Amino acid sequence: ILFQIFDAFKSRLHDSNSKVNQAALEAMHKMIPLLKDNLSPVINMLIPAMVDNNLNSKNPGIYEAATNAIEALCQHLDNYLLLQPFCTKAQFLNGKAKQDMTEKLA
């Protein structure tokens, strides 16, 4: 059921409406500490949705919300769960997003 919930939720993480997008990222930031490693089945789906476009956003609210959500992942999930999706994102992103993901990997 977790997969079904986050499959529906992921599209809000990169919604074309910036207020919806930001609210979804902020909600994600609040959910991560509650769910912790229970997110492991959906982490490969969530990280791209959280990172793509959001870390390169010119909207400071979206960028901050995405950064906070990524930081929450780093604080509350086991690093082995994050290694592969972070490596993939760092490899294929550009600009500030690539720099941010590379720093998280380091």
PDB file of C-alpha atoms in Angstrom:
ATOM      1  CA  ILE A   1       0.000   0.000   0.000  1.00  0.00           C
ATOM      2  CA  LEU A   2       2.961   2.334   0.651  1.00  0.00           C
ATOM      3  CA  PHE A   3       3.934   2.004  -2.999  1.00  0.00           C
ATOM      4  CA  GLN A   4       0.435   2.966  -4.154  1.00  0.00           C
ATOM      5  CA  ILE A   5       0.363   6.020  -1.898  1.00  0.00           C
ATOM      6  CA  PHE A   6       3.748   7.339  -2.983  1.00  0.00           C
ATOM      7  CA  ASP A   7       3.146   6.480  -6.626  1.00  0.00           C
ATOM      8  CA  ALA A   8       0.201   8.894  -6.505  1.00  0.00           C
ATOM      9  CA  PHE A   9       2.112  11.425  -4.375  1.00  0.00           C
ATOM     10  CA  LYS A  10       5.270  11.596  -6.511  1.00  0.00           C
ATOM     11  CA  SER A  11       3.606  13.627  -9.259  1.00  0.00           C
ATOM     12  CA  ARG A  12       2.906  16.363  -6.682  1.00  0.00           C
ATOM     13  CA  LEU A  13       6.660  16.547  -6.013  1.00  0.00           C
ATOM     14  CA  HIS A  14       7.173  18.018  -9.469  1.00  0.00           C
ATOM     15  CA  ASP A  15       3.799  19.632 -10.051  1.00  0.00           C
ATOM     16  CA  SER A  16       3.710  22.535 -12.508  1.00  0.00           C
ATOM     17  CA  ASN A  17       1.948  24.640  -9.854  1.00  0.00           C
ATOM     18  CA  SER A  18       4.813  25.895  -7.693  1.00  0.00           C
ATOM     19  CA  LYS A  19       2.663  26.158  -4.558  1.00  0.00           C
ATOM     20  CA  VAL A  20       1.556  22.529  -4.883  1.00  0.00           C
ATOM     21  CA  ASN A  21       5.131  21.459  -5.597  1.00  0.00           C
ATOM     22  CA  GLN A  22       6.500  23.308  -2.570  1.00  0.00           C
ATOM     23  CA  ALA A  23       3.731  22.015  -0.276  1.00  0.00           C
ATOM     24  CA  ALA A  24       4.441  18.434  -1.389  1.00  0.00           C
ATOM     25  CA  LEU A  25       8.161  18.837  -0.693  1.00  0.00           C
ATOM     26  CA  GLU A  26       7.417  20.309   2.722  1.00  0.00           C
ATOM     27  CA  ALA A  27       5.032  17.421   3.476  1.00  0.00           C
ATOM     28  CA  MET A  28       7.730  14.981   2.400  1.00  0.00           C
ATOM     29  CA  HIS A  29      10.155  16.657   4.814  1.00  0.00           C
ATOM     30  CA  LYS A  30       7.670  16.015   7.640  1.00  0.00           C
ATOM     31  CA  MET A  31       6.917  12.410   6.612  1.00  0.00           C
ATOM     32  CA  ILE A  32      10.512  11.201   6.322  1.00  0.00           C
ATOM     33  CA  PRO A  33      11.294  11.222  10.082  1.00  0.00           C
ATOM     34  CA  LEU A  34       8.046   9.361  10.752  1.00  0.00           C
ATOM     35  CA  LEU A  35       8.520   6.657   8.121  1.00  0.00           C
ATOM     36  CA  LYS A  36      12.342   6.343   8.206  1.00  0.00           C
ATOM     37  CA  ASP A  37      13.625   3.068   6.709  1.00  0.00           C
ATOM     38  CA  ASN A  38      10.046   2.012   5.917  1.00  0.00           C
ATOM     39  CA  LEU A  39      10.507   4.219   2.845  1.00  0.00           C
ATOM     40  CA  SER A  40      13.007   1.726   1.403  1.00  0.00           C
ATOM     41  CA  PRO A  41      10.527   0.154  -1.074  1.00  0.00           C
ATOM     42  CA  VAL A  42       9.771   3.555  -2.619  1.00  0.00           C
ATOM     43  CA  ILE A  43      13.093   5.392  -2.230  1.00  0.00           C
ATOM     44  CA  ASN A  44      14.163   4.802  -5.862  1.00  0.00           C
ATOM     45  CA  MET A  45      10.918   6.428  -6.980  1.00  0.00           C
ATOM     46  CA  LEU A  46      10.944   9.283  -4.439  1.00  0.00           C
ATOM     47  CA  ILE A  47      14.488  10.589  -4.817  1.00  0.00           C
ATOM     48  CA  PRO A  48      14.178  11.414  -8.534  1.00  0.00           C
ATOM     49  CA  ALA A  49      10.785  13.052  -7.890  1.00  0.00           C
ATOM     50  CA  MET A  50      12.264  15.123  -5.055  1.00  0.00           C
ATOM     51  CA  VAL A  51      15.475  16.071  -6.861  1.00  0.00           C
ATOM     52  CA  ASP A  52      14.622  16.491 -10.548  1.00  0.00           C
ATOM     53  CA  ASN A  53      13.875  20.153 -11.305  1.00  0.00           C
ATOM     54  CA  ASN A  54      13.553  21.029  -7.611  1.00  0.00           C
ATOM     55  CA  LEU A  55      17.263  21.361  -6.811  1.00  0.00           C
ATOM     56  CA  ASN A  56      17.729  23.532  -9.897  1.00  0.00           C
ATOM     57  CA  SER A  57      14.592  25.566  -9.242  1.00  0.00           C
ATOM     58  CA  LYS A  58      14.871  29.334  -9.432  1.00  0.00           C
ATOM     59  CA  ASN A  59      12.062  29.490  -6.845  1.00  0.00           C
ATOM     60  CA  PRO A  60      13.871  29.795  -3.492  1.00  0.00           C
ATOM     61  CA  GLY A  61      10.968  28.175  -1.605  1.00  0.00           C
ATOM     62  CA  ILE A  62      11.032  25.063  -3.794  1.00  0.00           C
ATOM     63  CA  TYR A  63      14.826  24.832  -3.631  1.00  0.00           C
ATOM     64  CA  GLU A  64      14.802  25.151   0.165  1.00  0.00           C
ATOM     65  CA  ALA A  65      11.995  22.607   0.552  1.00  0.00           C
ATOM     66  CA  ALA A  66      13.830  20.128  -1.699  1.00  0.00           C
ATOM     67  CA  THR A  67      17.090  20.663   0.181  1.00  0.00           C
ATOM     68  CA  ASN A  68      15.326  20.132   3.513  1.00  0.00           C
ATOM     69  CA  ALA A  69      13.711  16.925   2.272  1.00  0.00           C
ATOM     70  CA  ILE A  70      17.051  15.572   1.021  1.00  0.00           C
ATOM     71  CA  GLU A  71      18.645  16.485   4.349  1.00  0.00           C
ATOM     72  CA  ALA A  72      15.855  14.635   6.185  1.00  0.00           C
ATOM     73  CA  LEU A  73      16.582  11.555   4.074  1.00  0.00           C
ATOM     74  CA  CYS A  74      20.245  11.750   5.056  1.00  0.00           C
ATOM     75  CA  GLN A  75      19.397  12.101   8.745  1.00  0.00           C
ATOM     76  CA  HIS A  76      16.693   9.453   9.041  1.00  0.00           C
ATOM     77  CA  LEU A  77      17.440   6.723   6.492  1.00  0.00           C
ATOM     78  CA  ASP A  78      20.274   4.248   6.441  1.00  0.00           C
ATOM     79  CA  ASN A  79      22.997   5.482   4.094  1.00  0.00           C
ATOM     80  CA  TYR A  80      23.076   2.235   2.107  1.00  0.00           C
ATOM     81  CA  LEU A  81      19.509   2.960   0.952  1.00  0.00           C
ATOM     82  CA  LEU A  82      20.557   6.361  -0.387  1.00  0.00           C
ATOM     83  CA  LEU A  83      23.875   5.504  -2.016  1.00  0.00           C
ATOM     84  CA  GLN A  84      22.672   4.153  -5.369  1.00  0.00           C
ATOM     85  CA  PRO A  85      19.894   6.712  -6.030  1.00  0.00           C
ATOM     86  CA  PHE A  86      22.176   9.602  -4.985  1.00  0.00           C
ATOM     87  CA  CYS A  87      24.980   8.317  -7.249  1.00  0.00           C
ATOM     88  CA  THR A  88      22.593   8.046 -10.169  1.00  0.00           C
ATOM     89  CA  LYS A  89      21.273  11.570  -9.614  1.00  0.00           C
ATOM     90  CA  ALA A  90      24.756  13.047  -9.166  1.00  0.00           C
ATOM     91  CA  GLN A  91      25.848  11.405 -12.411  1.00  0.00           C
ATOM     92  CA  PHE A  92      23.002  12.688 -14.582  1.00  0.00           C
ATOM     93  CA  LEU A  93      22.099  16.079 -13.106  1.00  0.00           C
ATOM     94  CA  ASN A  94      23.680  19.398 -13.979  1.00  0.00           C
ATOM     95  CA  GLY A  95      24.203  22.785 -12.379  1.00  0.00           C
ATOM     96  CA  LYS A  96      23.530  23.395  -8.707  1.00  0.00           C
ATOM     97  CA  ALA A  97      21.625  20.104  -8.371  1.00  0.00           C
ATOM     98  CA  LYS A  98      24.695  18.116  -9.428  1.00  0.00           C
ATOM     99  CA  GLN A  99      26.827  20.025  -6.928  1.00  0.00           C
ATOM    100  CA  ASP A 100      24.283  19.491  -4.119  1.00  0.00           C
ATOM    101  CA  MET A 101      23.994  15.739  -4.766  1.00  0.00           C
ATOM    102  CA  THR A 102      27.772  15.336  -5.041  1.00  0.00           C
ATOM    103  CA  GLU A 103      28.179  17.062  -1.661  1.00  0.00           C
ATOM    104  CA  LYS A 104      25.594  14.716  -0.112  1.00  0.00           C
ATOM    105  CA  LEU A 105      27.487  11.728  -1.480  1.00  0.00           C
ATOM    106  CA  ALA A 106      30.766  12.992  -0.049  1.00  0.00           C
TER     107      ALA A 106
END
